[in-house]
Amino acid sequence: MKEIQNSPIQKITFNNITFLIKRDDLLDDDFSGNKARKFYFFLKNNFPKIDTIISYGSNQSNAMFSLSVLAKLKNWDFKYYVNHIPSFLKDAPDGNYKEALKNNMNIIENEEFSKSTLNIKENELFISEGGAVNEAQYGIKILANELNIYIKQNNLRNIKVFLPSGTGTTALFLAKYLDVEVLTCACVGSDEYLIEQFKELEPNTNLHPIILQKEKKFHFGKLYKSSWDIWQELQSQTNIEFDLLYDPVGWQTLFFNQENIDINNILYIHQGGLKGNITMKQRYERKYHK
């Protein structure tokens, strides 16, 4: 059974500014990043009646791949619902889709699917899209404790923790358990959508992360030249590969807000998700010719 080890924190310089990076991408080759934190509760605890995981989302989801790893580790079946699988992906599986299939994922394509149509049986464990579940705080609290210890030991009184958000689950529970301020930005949907996600998970508190305003609206999964450029610059200047969906939006948002926040005191959480880069990188290279 895999154990989550304390991931390293390293100092980088990007665009002549020094940042600290929490390298959760280095937790494990397969079970890493924020999804490992979110699903750690299910990995570490026994569920004697469960033999199947059920979830849903996009056909290249990081959560899909991580759940396929979890199911394999627990010797469970994994059923994953999607609205659509493009024919090119069926013909030539790639990225998270390919890796999840290797782990014996049973992917179910249904254009009419919605989570309300599911009839979850006693032997089935349902996990919401992206791992937006209350149990996620089990692993995220461990991450917060690692950060709190590091911040205290290094006397980083003015540090702020930043991470881009999908469902906002990781940022929300970090804000709950961290001793310092948590900043984030919405990468899937609007700021209002992100706030609703916070309220759905933690309805009895207003202790939410601070949502930074983005320079422009980013449509999730759409290709942007500015995102491709900053991703390449990050890799060139830091020798660290970042995710191509969330991190470019996150870094652009940080620099857009540098007059409002102390950008010299940012601890950035690298949340992994790099297997999804395979298909995203191919798309970017086709569009912008490298």
GROMACS .gro file of C-alpha atoms in nm:
model
  290
    1MET     CA    1   0.000   0.000   0.000
    2LYS     CA    2   0.139   0.339  -0.098
    3GLU     CA    3   0.219   0.600   0.165
    4ILE     CA    4   0.226   0.971   0.090
    5GLN     CA    5   0.568   1.109   0.173
    6ASN     CA    6   0.637   1.472   0.250
    7SER     CA    7   0.704   1.623  -0.093
    8PRO     CA    8   0.999   1.863  -0.124
    9ILE     CA    9   0.976   2.241  -0.132
   10GLN     CA   10   1.226   2.410  -0.360
   11LYS     CA   11   1.316   2.765  -0.449
   12ILE     CA   12   1.293   2.878  -0.810
   13THR     CA   13   1.344   3.203  -0.998
   14PHE     CA   14   1.094   3.287  -1.268
   15ASN     CA   15   1.091   3.621  -1.450
   16ASN     CA   16   1.345   3.751  -1.195
   17ILE     CA   17   1.114   3.675  -0.901
   18THR     CA   18   1.184   3.406  -0.641
   19PHE     CA   19   0.910   3.157  -0.558
   20LEU     CA   20   0.881   2.853  -0.336
   21ILE     CA   21   0.730   2.545  -0.504
   22LYS     CA   22   0.570   2.256  -0.317
   23ARG     CA   23   0.650   1.965  -0.547
   24ASP     CA   24   0.346   1.743  -0.503
   25ASP     CA   25   0.409   1.627  -0.860
   26LEU     CA   26   0.694   1.422  -0.712
   27LEU     CA   27   0.483   1.222  -0.466
   28ASP     CA   28   0.470   0.917  -0.695
   29ASP     CA   29   0.492   0.833  -1.066
   30ASP     CA   30   0.121   0.746  -1.078
   31PHE     CA   31  -0.052   0.842  -0.754
   32SER     CA   32   0.061   1.204  -0.722
   33GLY     CA   33  -0.047   1.565  -0.708
   34ASN     CA   34  -0.368   1.697  -0.559
   35LYS     CA   35  -0.561   1.386  -0.664
   36ALA     CA   36  -0.339   1.168  -0.445
   37ARG     CA   37  -0.416   1.402  -0.157
   38LYS     CA   38  -0.789   1.400  -0.235
   39PHE     CA   39  -0.817   1.023  -0.265
   40TYR     CA   40  -0.580   0.933   0.020
   41PHE     CA   41  -0.870   0.865   0.258
   42PHE     CA   42  -1.000   0.593   0.028
   43LEU     CA   43  -0.653   0.444  -0.012
   44LYS     CA   44  -0.577   0.428   0.360
   45ASN     CA   45  -0.911   0.305   0.494
   46ASN     CA   46  -1.089  -0.027   0.462
   47PHE     CA   47  -1.422  -0.059   0.285
   48PRO     CA   48  -1.520  -0.426   0.323
   49LYS     CA   49  -1.846  -0.392   0.129
   50ILE     CA   50  -1.694  -0.198  -0.163
   51ASP     CA   51  -1.559  -0.359  -0.479
   52THR     CA   52  -1.629  -0.086  -0.737
   53ILE     CA   53  -1.558   0.286  -0.778
   54ILE     CA   54  -1.798   0.494  -0.986
   55SER     CA   55  -1.721   0.844  -1.108
   56TYR     CA   56  -1.769   1.070  -1.410
   57GLY     CA   57  -1.613   1.361  -1.595
   58SER     CA   58  -1.407   1.439  -1.904
   59ASN     CA   59  -1.229   1.181  -2.115
   60GLN     CA   60  -0.885   1.324  -2.026
   61SER     CA   61  -0.947   1.398  -1.660
   62ASN     CA   62  -0.659   1.379  -1.412
   63ALA     CA   63  -0.909   1.247  -1.156
   64MET     CA   64  -1.008   0.966  -1.394
   65PHE     CA   65  -0.650   0.843  -1.415
   66SER     CA   66  -0.588   0.876  -1.041
   67LEU     CA   67  -0.907   0.686  -0.963
   68SER     CA   68  -0.797   0.409  -1.199
   69VAL     CA   69  -0.473   0.386  -0.997
   70LEU     CA   70  -0.668   0.383  -0.671
   71ALA     CA   71  -0.895   0.107  -0.799
   72LYS     CA   72  -0.595  -0.098  -0.906
   73LEU     CA   73  -0.426  -0.055  -0.568
   74LYS     CA   74  -0.744  -0.158  -0.387
   75ASN     CA   75  -0.822  -0.440  -0.631
   76TRP     CA   76  -1.156  -0.277  -0.715
   77ASP     CA   77  -1.339  -0.234  -1.043
   78PHE     CA   78  -1.366   0.117  -1.184
   79LYS     CA   79  -1.662   0.247  -1.387
   80TYR     CA   80  -1.621   0.592  -1.534
   81TYR     CA   81  -1.895   0.779  -1.721
   82VAL     CA   82  -1.832   1.033  -1.996
   83ASN     CA   83  -2.069   1.214  -2.229
   84HIS     CA   84  -1.849   1.162  -2.534
   85ILE     CA   85  -1.526   0.999  -2.653
   86PRO     CA   86  -1.394   1.138  -2.983
   87SER     CA   87  -1.333   0.879  -3.253
   88PHE     CA   88  -0.964   0.980  -3.283
   89LEU     CA   89  -0.916   0.901  -2.912
   90LYS     CA   90  -1.086   0.564  -2.947
   91ASP     CA   91  -0.867   0.482  -3.245
   92ALA     CA   92  -0.543   0.604  -3.084
   93PRO     CA   93  -0.575   0.625  -2.703
   94ASP     CA   94  -0.344   0.879  -2.544
   95GLY     CA   95  -0.281   1.072  -2.223
   96ASN     CA   96  -0.489   1.007  -1.913
   97TYR     CA   97  -0.742   0.810  -2.119
   98LYS     CA   98  -0.479   0.564  -2.237
   99GLU     CA   99  -0.321   0.526  -1.893
  100ALA     CA  100  -0.657   0.471  -1.722
  101LEU     CA  101  -0.748   0.203  -1.976
  102LYS     CA  102  -0.421   0.027  -1.889
  103ASN     CA  103  -0.550   0.010  -1.532
  104ASN     CA  104  -0.865  -0.171  -1.654
  105MET     CA  105  -1.099   0.126  -1.636
  106ASN     CA  106  -1.447   0.046  -1.767
  107ILE     CA  107  -1.538   0.368  -1.948
  108ILE     CA  108  -1.904   0.418  -2.031
  109GLU     CA  109  -2.002   0.665  -2.301
  110ASN     CA  110  -2.350   0.810  -2.260
  111GLU     CA  111  -2.449   1.146  -2.406
  112GLU     CA  112  -2.755   1.158  -2.181
  113PHE     CA  113  -2.560   1.081  -1.865
  114SER     CA  114  -2.600   1.286  -1.550
  115LYS     CA  115  -2.508   1.192  -1.194
  116SER     CA  116  -2.876   1.205  -1.098
  117THR     CA  117  -2.938   0.902  -1.322
  118LEU     CA  118  -2.695   0.683  -1.127
  119ASN     CA  119  -2.830   0.413  -0.901
  120ILE     CA  120  -2.541   0.349  -0.661
  121LYS     CA  121  -2.543   0.000  -0.514
  122GLU     CA  122  -2.416  -0.111  -0.172
  123ASN     CA  123  -2.094  -0.246  -0.321
  124GLU     CA  124  -2.020   0.074  -0.513
  125LEU     CA  125  -1.833   0.384  -0.398
  126PHE     CA  126  -1.937   0.703  -0.577
  127ILE     CA  127  -1.680   0.983  -0.601
  128SER     CA  128  -1.788   1.318  -0.746
  129GLU     CA  129  -1.622   1.469  -1.052
  130GLY     CA  130  -1.271   1.592  -0.979
  131GLY     CA  131  -1.272   1.445  -0.628
  132ALA     CA  132  -1.496   1.717  -0.484
  133VAL     CA  133  -1.586   1.516  -0.174
  134ASN     CA  134  -1.566   1.587   0.197
  135GLU     CA  135  -1.333   1.292   0.249
  136ALA     CA  136  -1.070   1.482   0.046
  137GLN     CA  137  -0.980   1.687   0.352
  138TYR     CA  138  -0.816   1.379   0.510
  139GLY     CA  139  -0.522   1.396   0.268
  140ILE     CA  140  -0.532   1.773   0.223
  141LYS     CA  141  -0.499   1.820   0.599
  142ILE     CA  142  -0.174   1.620   0.581
  143LEU     CA  143  -0.053   1.857   0.308
  144ALA     CA  144  -0.150   2.156   0.523
  145ASN     CA  145   0.043   2.015   0.819
  146GLU     CA  146   0.354   1.970   0.601
  147LEU     CA  147   0.325   2.331   0.488
  148ASN     CA  148   0.258   2.465   0.839
  149ILE     CA  149   0.570   2.293   0.973
  150TYR     CA  150   0.786   2.426   0.688
  151ILE     CA  151   0.649   2.780   0.723
  152LYS     CA  152   0.706   2.782   1.099
  153GLN     CA  153   1.055   2.631   1.079
  154ASN     CA  154   1.161   2.888   0.820
  155ASN     CA  155   0.987   3.182   0.988
  156LEU     CA  156   0.790   3.268   0.673
  157ARG     CA  157   0.543   3.500   0.841
  158ASN     CA  158   0.441   3.686   0.525
  159ILE     CA  159   0.411   3.387   0.293
  160LYS     CA  160   0.089   3.318   0.105
  161VAL     CA  161   0.004   2.983  -0.050
  162PHE     CA  162  -0.125   2.987  -0.409
  163LEU     CA  163  -0.275   2.717  -0.629
  164PRO     CA  164  -0.510   2.729  -0.930
  165SER     CA  165  -0.849   2.563  -0.880
  166GLY     CA  166  -1.086   2.335  -1.069
  167THR     CA  167  -1.353   2.236  -0.819
  168GLY     CA  168  -1.164   2.431  -0.553
  169THR     CA  169  -1.158   2.135  -0.313
  170THR     CA  170  -0.785   2.147  -0.240
  171ALA     CA  171  -0.778   2.524  -0.194
  172LEU     CA  172  -1.085   2.517   0.031
  173PHE     CA  173  -0.951   2.257   0.272
  174LEU     CA  174  -0.606   2.415   0.272
  175ALA     CA  175  -0.769   2.742   0.381
  176LYS     CA  176  -0.936   2.545   0.661
  177TYR     CA  177  -0.614   2.393   0.796
  178LEU     CA  178  -0.330   2.631   0.700
  179ASP     CA  179  -0.198   2.898   0.933
  180VAL     CA  180  -0.146   3.140   0.642
  181GLU     CA  181  -0.364   3.289   0.370
  182VAL     CA  182  -0.459   3.080   0.067
  183LEU     CA  183  -0.496   3.239  -0.277
  184THR     CA  184  -0.648   3.073  -0.581
  185CYS     CA  185  -0.809   3.141  -0.918
  186ALA     CA  186  -1.096   2.975  -1.103
  187CYS     CA  187  -0.984   2.764  -1.399
  188VAL     CA  188  -1.315   2.584  -1.461
  189GLY     CA  189  -1.613   2.816  -1.476
  190SER     CA  190  -1.654   3.154  -1.313
  191ASP     CA  191  -1.555   3.288  -0.972
  192GLU     CA  192  -1.921   3.252  -0.875
  193TYR     CA  193  -1.912   2.884  -0.970
  194LEU     CA  194  -1.604   2.836  -0.751
  195ILE     CA  195  -1.774   3.004  -0.454
  196GLU     CA  196  -2.075   2.774  -0.499
  197GLN     CA  197  -1.839   2.474  -0.495
  198PHE     CA  198  -1.690   2.601  -0.169
  199LYS     CA  199  -2.034   2.642  -0.012
  200GLU     CA  200  -2.145   2.298  -0.126
  201LEU     CA  201  -1.850   2.130   0.046
  202GLU     CA  202  -1.836   2.354   0.354
  203PRO     CA  203  -2.180   2.517   0.396
  204ASN     CA  204  -2.123   2.628   0.756
  205THR     CA  205  -1.816   2.847   0.712
  206ASN     CA  206  -1.706   3.152   0.519
  207LEU     CA  207  -1.340   3.063   0.568
  208HIS     CA  208  -1.275   3.043   0.195
  209PRO     CA  209  -0.959   3.100  -0.010
  210ILE     CA  210  -0.915   3.443  -0.167
  211ILE     CA  211  -1.005   3.422  -0.536
  212LEU     CA  212  -0.775   3.636  -0.749
  213GLN     CA  213  -0.917   3.815  -1.050
  214LYS     CA  214  -0.793   3.690  -1.387
  215GLU     CA  215  -0.678   3.919  -1.666
  216LYS     CA  216  -0.930   3.766  -1.905
  217LYS     CA  217  -1.179   3.482  -1.922
  218PHE     CA  218  -1.017   3.147  -1.993
  219HIS     CA  219  -1.245   2.878  -2.136
  220PHE     CA  220  -1.139   2.547  -1.986
  221GLY     CA  221  -0.951   2.328  -2.233
  222LYS     CA  222  -0.927   2.603  -2.498
  223LEU     CA  223  -0.581   2.681  -2.636
  224TYR     CA  224  -0.434   3.023  -2.562
  225LYS     CA  225  -0.105   3.153  -2.699
  226SER     CA  226  -0.033   3.328  -2.369
  227SER     CA  227  -0.075   2.997  -2.182
  228TRP     CA  228   0.153   2.812  -2.423
  229ASP     CA  229   0.416   3.087  -2.397
  230ILE     CA  230   0.424   3.102  -2.016
  231TRP     CA  231   0.429   2.722  -1.990
  232GLN     CA  232   0.734   2.706  -2.218
  233GLU     CA  233   0.904   2.988  -2.028
  234LEU     CA  234   0.842   2.813  -1.697
  235GLN     CA  235   1.003   2.497  -1.822
  236SER     CA  236   1.295   2.685  -1.977
  237GLN     CA  237   1.370   2.897  -1.670
  238THR     CA  238   1.298   2.644  -1.391
  239ASN     CA  239   1.349   2.299  -1.552
  240ILE     CA  240   1.013   2.202  -1.400
  241GLU     CA  241   0.727   2.072  -1.612
  242PHE     CA  242   0.393   2.216  -1.508
  243ASP     CA  243   0.042   2.111  -1.601
  244LEU     CA  244  -0.087   2.265  -1.926
  245LEU     CA  245  -0.450   2.316  -1.820
  246TYR     CA  246  -0.438   2.481  -1.479
  247ASP     CA  247  -0.086   2.609  -1.416
  248PRO     CA  248  -0.060   2.853  -1.710
  249VAL     CA  249  -0.381   3.022  -1.591
  250GLY     CA  250  -0.247   3.021  -1.236
  251TRP     CA  251   0.087   3.181  -1.323
  252GLN     CA  252  -0.072   3.442  -1.551
  253THR     CA  253  -0.314   3.531  -1.272
  254LEU     CA  254  -0.033   3.567  -1.020
  255PHE     CA  255   0.153   3.814  -1.239
  256PHE     CA  256  -0.167   4.001  -1.325
  257ASN     CA  257  -0.220   4.059  -0.950
  258GLN     CA  258   0.141   4.137  -0.858
  259GLU     CA  259   0.058   4.496  -0.764
  260ASN     CA  260  -0.213   4.380  -0.522
  261ILE     CA  261  -0.028   4.092  -0.355
  262ASP     CA  262   0.332   4.047  -0.243
  263ILE     CA  263   0.440   3.824  -0.530
  264ASN     CA  264   0.784   3.785  -0.367
  265ASN     CA  265   0.623   3.586  -0.085
  266ILE     CA  266   0.435   3.313  -0.270
  267LEU     CA  267   0.451   2.940  -0.206
  268TYR     CA  268   0.308   2.778  -0.519
  269ILE     CA  269   0.167   2.426  -0.499
  270HIS     CA  270   0.253   2.208  -0.797
  271GLN     CA  271  -0.047   1.976  -0.816
  272GLY     CA  272   0.083   1.727  -1.071
  273GLY     CA  273  -0.148   1.611  -1.349
  274LEU     CA  274   0.134   1.581  -1.599
  275LYS     CA  275   0.006   1.275  -1.787
  276GLY     CA  276  -0.262   1.499  -1.933
  277ASN     CA  277   0.014   1.712  -2.087
  278ILE     CA  278   0.070   1.454  -2.361
  279THR     CA  279  -0.246   1.540  -2.552
  280MET     CA  280  -0.247   1.909  -2.457
  281LYS     CA  281   0.109   1.953  -2.578
  282GLN     CA  282   0.025   1.787  -2.910
  283ARG     CA  283  -0.269   2.023  -2.955
  284TYR     CA  284  -0.057   2.329  -2.878
  285GLU     CA  285   0.223   2.220  -3.109
  286ARG     CA  286  -0.022   2.163  -3.396
  287LYS     CA  287  -0.176   2.506  -3.347
  288TYR     CA  288   0.136   2.712  -3.277
  289HIS     CA  289   0.398   2.500  -3.456
  290LYS     CA  290   0.610   2.468  -3.139
   0.00000   0.00000   0.00000
